Amino acid sequence: DTGVSQNPRHKITKRGQNVTFRCDPISEHNRLYWYRQTLGQGPEFLTYFQNEAQLEKSRLLSDRFSAERPKGSFSTLEIQRTEQGDSAMYLCASSLEGRDTEAFFGQGTRLTVV
Amino acid sequence: AQKVTQAQTEISVVEKEDVTLDCVYETRDTTYYLFWYKQPPSGELVFLIRRNSFDEQNEISGRYSWNFQKSTSSFNFTITASQVVDSAVYFCALNDYKLSFGAGTTVTVRA
């Protein structure tokens, strides 16, 4: 297994357009997380899945954001009607179940909204 | 609510010096887990160490060591004999089914 994979690595889009990011977790991990990171800040939690069930969503996740994890495998994060404030690094992580297990992160998708 | 504070924004040292990173956390849980992650310039967060709340024994792993003090809610991390490859942003995090990260400390190790 090569770890958590995210695509694309970079995305430049015009304000108002929709974008979709993909995350492929480590295959045996049943938990998958999405975070957002802006310059000079730590990652901020957006949402997480256990298998295919979305268990928690942050208040940061406005109704323009939606995430799915069909069949408990890969996940997609879609942002509709992008705004300049959405420009950030979007990080995906996966882990086994349990608060004592470490999360493994992908390299992120850097979104720039122009 | 979970909260992690890393008061140091940036630390710059010369190679072979020791570096200690401070972390203070807030939680209402009696059982919790603390982590340190490293984010090198490539951007991928890398797990370094983990500590649970019911074990205050401090440990050393290679050049890394950590000092967990429940009484002061602190979980400090030390890199001994720093190397240029240690240059990165270091994040402390608290796990409540999701990781809550501090703002990070940028460590620059100069040759």
CSV table of C-alpha atoms in Angstrom, one decimal:
chain,number,residue,atom,x,y,z
A,1,ASP,CA,0.0,0.0,0.0
A,2,THR,CA,1.4,3.4,-1.0
A,3,GLY,CA,-0.4,5.4,1.7
A,4,VAL,CA,-3.2,8.0,1.3
A,5,SER,CA,-3.5,9.4,-2.2
A,6,GLN,CA,-5.2,12.6,-3.1
A,7,ASN,CA,-6.1,14.0,-6.5
A,8,PRO,CA,-5.6,16.4,-8.0
A,9,ARG,CA,-2.6,17.9,-6.2
A,10,HIS,CA,-3.4,21.4,-7.4
A,11,LYS,CA,-6.6,23.0,-8.6
A,12,ILE,CA,-7.1,26.5,-9.9
A,13,THR,CA,-10.7,27.5,-10.5
A,14,LYS,CA,-12.7,30.6,-11.1
A,15,ARG,CA,-15.0,31.9,-8.4
A,16,GLY,CA,-18.5,30.4,-8.8
A,17,GLN,CA,-17.3,27.1,-10.3
A,18,ASN,CA,-17.7,23.7,-8.7
A,19,VAL,CA,-14.7,21.5,-7.8
A,20,THR,CA,-14.4,17.9,-6.7
A,21,PHE,CA,-11.4,16.3,-4.9
A,22,ARG,CA,-10.7,12.6,-4.5
A,23,CYS,CA,-9.1,10.8,-1.6
A,24,ASP,CA,-8.0,7.1,-1.7
A,25,PRO,CA,-7.3,6.0,1.9
A,26,ILE,CA,-5.1,3.1,3.1
A,27,SER,CA,-7.1,0.1,2.2
A,28,GLU,CA,-7.6,-1.5,5.6
A,29,HIS,CA,-8.5,1.8,7.3
A,30,ASN,CA,-12.2,2.2,8.1
A,31,ARG,CA,-12.0,5.9,9.1
A,32,LEU,CA,-11.5,8.7,6.7
A,33,TYR,CA,-11.1,12.4,7.5
A,34,TRP,CA,-11.1,15.7,5.6
A,35,TYR,CA,-9.3,18.7,6.9
A,36,ARG,CA,-8.7,22.2,5.6
A,37,GLN,CA,-5.4,24.1,6.2
A,38,THR,CA,-4.7,27.7,5.4
A,39,LEU,CA,-1.3,29.4,5.5
A,40,GLY,CA,0.2,29.6,9.0
A,41,GLN,CA,-2.5,27.5,10.6
A,42,GLY,CA,-3.0,24.0,11.7
A,43,PRO,CA,-5.4,21.7,9.9
A,44,GLU,CA,-9.1,22.3,10.7
A,45,PHE,CA,-11.4,19.4,10.9
A,46,LEU,CA,-14.2,19.3,8.3
A,47,THR,CA,-15.8,15.9,8.4
A,48,TYR,CA,-15.1,12.2,8.9
A,49,PHE,CA,-16.5,8.8,7.9
A,50,GLN,CA,-16.5,5.5,9.5
A,51,ASN,CA,-16.9,3.1,6.5
A,52,GLU,CA,-19.5,4.7,4.4
A,53,ALA,CA,-21.3,6.6,7.2
A,54,GLN,CA,-20.5,10.3,7.6
A,55,LEU,CA,-20.4,10.6,11.4
A,56,GLU,CA,-19.6,14.2,12.1
A,57,LYS,CA,-19.5,17.5,10.2
A,58,SER,CA,-17.8,20.7,11.4
A,59,ARG,CA,-19.7,23.9,11.4
A,60,LEU,CA,-17.0,25.0,9.0
A,61,LEU,CA,-18.7,22.8,6.4
A,62,SER,CA,-21.2,25.1,4.9
A,63,ASP,CA,-24.0,23.7,2.7
A,64,ARG,CA,-21.8,24.4,-0.4
A,65,PHE,CA,-19.6,21.6,0.8
A,66,SER,CA,-20.5,17.9,0.5
A,67,ALA,CA,-18.5,14.8,1.1
A,68,GLU,CA,-19.2,11.2,0.2
A,69,ARG,CA,-17.6,7.8,0.7
A,70,PRO,CA,-19.5,5.3,-1.3
A,71,LYS,CA,-19.0,1.7,-0.3
A,72,GLY,CA,-16.5,2.8,2.4
A,73,SER,CA,-13.6,3.1,0.0
A,74,PHE,CA,-12.5,6.3,-1.6
A,75,SER,CA,-14.0,9.6,-0.7
A,76,THR,CA,-14.9,12.8,-2.6
A,77,LEU,CA,-15.2,16.3,-1.4
A,78,GLU,CA,-17.2,18.7,-3.5
A,79,ILE,CA,-17.3,22.5,-3.2
A,80,GLN,CA,-20.1,24.2,-5.1
A,81,ARG,CA,-20.1,27.8,-6.1
A,82,THR,CA,-16.5,28.3,-4.9
A,83,GLU,CA,-15.5,31.5,-3.2
A,84,GLN,CA,-12.1,33.1,-2.8
A,85,GLY,CA,-12.2,32.2,0.9
A,86,ASP,CA,-12.3,28.5,0.0
A,87,SER,CA,-8.7,28.8,-1.2
A,88,ALA,CA,-6.7,26.4,1.0
A,89,MET,CA,-5.0,23.1,1.2
A,90,TYR,CA,-7.5,20.3,1.6
A,91,LEU,CA,-6.1,17.3,3.5
A,92,CYS,CA,-7.4,13.8,3.6
A,93,ALA,CA,-6.4,11.3,6.3
A,94,SER,CA,-7.3,7.7,7.2
A,95,SER,CA,-6.9,5.6,10.3
A,96,LEU,CA,-8.1,2.5,12.0
A,97,GLU,CA,-10.9,2.9,14.5
A,98,GLY,CA,-9.9,4.2,17.9
A,99,ARG,CA,-8.8,7.4,19.5
A,100,ASP,CA,-5.3,6.0,20.1
A,101,THR,CA,-4.6,5.2,16.5
A,102,GLU,CA,-2.6,7.6,14.4
A,103,ALA,CA,-4.0,9.1,11.3
A,104,PHE,CA,-2.1,8.9,8.0
A,105,PHE,CA,-2.3,12.0,5.8
A,106,GLY,CA,-2.2,12.5,2.1
A,107,GLN,CA,-0.2,15.2,0.4
A,108,GLY,CA,-3.2,17.4,0.0
A,109,THR,CA,-5.0,19.2,-2.7
A,110,ARG,CA,-4.2,22.9,-3.0
A,111,LEU,CA,-7.2,24.9,-4.2
A,112,THR,CA,-6.8,28.4,-5.5
A,113,VAL,CA,-10.0,30.3,-6.3
A,114,VAL,CA,-9.4,33.3,-8.6
B,1,ALA,CA,-14.5,21.7,23.5
B,2,GLN,CA,-11.0,20.5,22.7
B,3,LYS,CA,-8.3,23.2,22.3
B,4,VAL,CA,-4.6,23.0,21.6
B,5,THR,CA,-2.2,26.0,22.0
B,6,GLN,CA,1.3,26.2,20.6
B,7,ALA,CA,2.6,29.5,21.8
B,8,GLN,CA,5.8,29.4,19.8
B,9,THR,CA,5.3,30.5,16.3
B,10,GLU,CA,8.9,30.0,15.1
B,11,ILE,CA,12.1,28.6,16.5
B,12,SER,CA,15.5,28.9,14.7
B,13,VAL,CA,18.5,26.9,15.9
B,14,VAL,CA,21.9,25.9,14.7
B,15,GLU,CA,22.5,22.2,13.9
B,16,LYS,CA,23.2,20.0,16.9
B,17,GLU,CA,21.3,22.2,19.3
B,18,ASP,CA,18.3,20.8,21.2
B,19,VAL,CA,14.8,22.1,20.3
B,20,THR,CA,11.9,22.0,22.7
B,21,LEU,CA,8.4,22.6,21.5
B,22,ASP,CA,5.6,23.6,23.9
B,23,CYS,CA,2.1,22.4,23.7
B,24,VAL,CA,-0.8,23.2,26.1
B,25,TYR,CA,-4.2,21.6,25.7
B,26,GLU,CA,-7.7,21.8,27.1
B,27,THR,CA,-10.2,19.0,27.3
B,28,ARG,CA,-13.0,17.9,29.5
B,29,ASP,CA,-12.4,14.2,28.8
B,30,THR,CA,-10.7,12.1,31.5
B,31,THR,CA,-9.2,9.8,28.8
B,32,TYR,CA,-7.6,11.4,25.8
B,33,TYR,CA,-4.7,11.0,23.4
B,34,LEU,CA,-2.1,13.5,22.4
B,35,PHE,CA,0.0,13.4,19.3
B,36,TRP,CA,2.8,15.3,17.6
B,37,TYR,CA,3.0,15.5,13.8
B,38,LYS,CA,5.6,17.0,11.5
B,39,GLN,CA,4.9,18.8,8.3
B,40,PRO,CA,8.0,19.1,6.1
B,41,PRO,CA,8.1,21.5,3.1
B,42,SER,CA,6.6,18.7,0.9
B,43,GLY,CA,3.3,19.2,2.8
B,44,GLU,CA,2.5,15.7,4.0
B,45,LEU,CA,1.8,15.5,7.7
B,46,VAL,CA,3.9,12.7,9.3
B,47,PHE,CA,3.0,11.1,12.7
B,48,LEU,CA,5.8,11.3,15.2
B,49,ILE,CA,4.6,10.3,18.7
B,50,ARG,CA,1.5,9.5,20.7
B,51,ARG,CA,0.7,9.6,24.5
B,52,ASN,CA,-2.4,8.6,26.3
B,53,SER,CA,-3.7,10.5,29.3
B,54,PHE,CA,-3.3,7.8,31.9
B,55,ASP,CA,0.4,7.2,31.3
B,56,GLU,CA,2.5,10.2,32.4
B,57,GLN,CA,5.8,8.4,32.0
B,58,ASN,CA,8.1,10.4,29.8
B,59,GLU,CA,9.9,8.6,27.0
B,60,ILE,CA,12.7,8.9,24.6
B,61,SER,CA,12.7,7.5,21.1
B,62,GLY,CA,15.9,8.1,19.2
B,63,ARG,CA,16.4,11.8,19.1
B,64,TYR,CA,12.8,12.5,20.1
B,65,SER,CA,11.6,12.8,23.7
B,66,TRP,CA,8.5,14.1,25.3
B,67,ASN,CA,7.4,15.5,28.6
B,68,PHE,CA,3.7,15.0,29.5
B,69,GLN,CA,2.4,16.7,32.6
B,70,LYS,CA,-1.3,16.2,33.2
B,71,SER,CA,-1.2,18.7,36.1
B,72,THR,CA,-0.3,21.6,33.8
B,73,SER,CA,-2.0,20.1,30.7
B,74,SER,CA,1.3,20.3,28.8
B,75,PHE,CA,2.8,17.9,26.3
B,76,ASN,CA,6.2,19.2,25.3
B,77,PHE,CA,8.4,17.7,22.6
B,78,THR,CA,12.2,17.8,22.3
B,79,ILE,CA,14.4,17.1,19.4
B,80,THR,CA,17.9,16.4,20.6
B,81,ALA,CA,21.0,17.2,18.5
B,82,SER,CA,18.9,18.8,15.7
B,83,GLN,CA,19.7,18.3,12.1
B,84,VAL,CA,18.8,20.3,9.0
B,85,VAL,CA,16.3,17.6,8.0
B,86,ASP,CA,14.3,18.4,11.1
B,87,SER,CA,13.3,21.7,9.6
B,88,ALA,CA,9.5,21.6,9.3
B,89,VAL,CA,6.3,22.7,11.0
B,90,TYR,CA,5.5,20.7,14.1
B,91,PHE,CA,1.9,20.3,15.2
B,92,CYS,CA,0.6,19.1,18.6
B,93,ALA,CA,-2.9,17.5,18.4
B,94,LEU,CA,-5.5,16.1,20.7
B,95,ASN,CA,-7.7,13.2,19.6
B,96,ASP,CA,-11.4,13.1,20.3
B,97,TYR,CA,-12.4,10.8,17.4
B,98,LYS,CA,-10.9,13.6,15.3
B,99,LEU,CA,-7.7,15.4,15.7
B,100,SER,CA,-7.7,19.0,17.0
B,101,PHE,CA,-4.5,20.7,16.0
B,102,GLY,CA,-2.6,23.6,17.4
B,103,ALA,CA,-1.4,26.4,15.0
B,104,GLY,CA,2.0,24.8,14.7
B,105,THR,CA,5.6,25.8,15.4
B,106,THR,CA,8.0,26.3,12.5
B,107,VAL,CA,11.4,24.9,13.2
B,108,THR,CA,14.4,26.0,11.2
B,109,VAL,CA,17.7,24.2,11.7
B,110,ARG,CA,20.7,26.1,10.2
B,111,ALA,CA,23.8,24.3,9.2
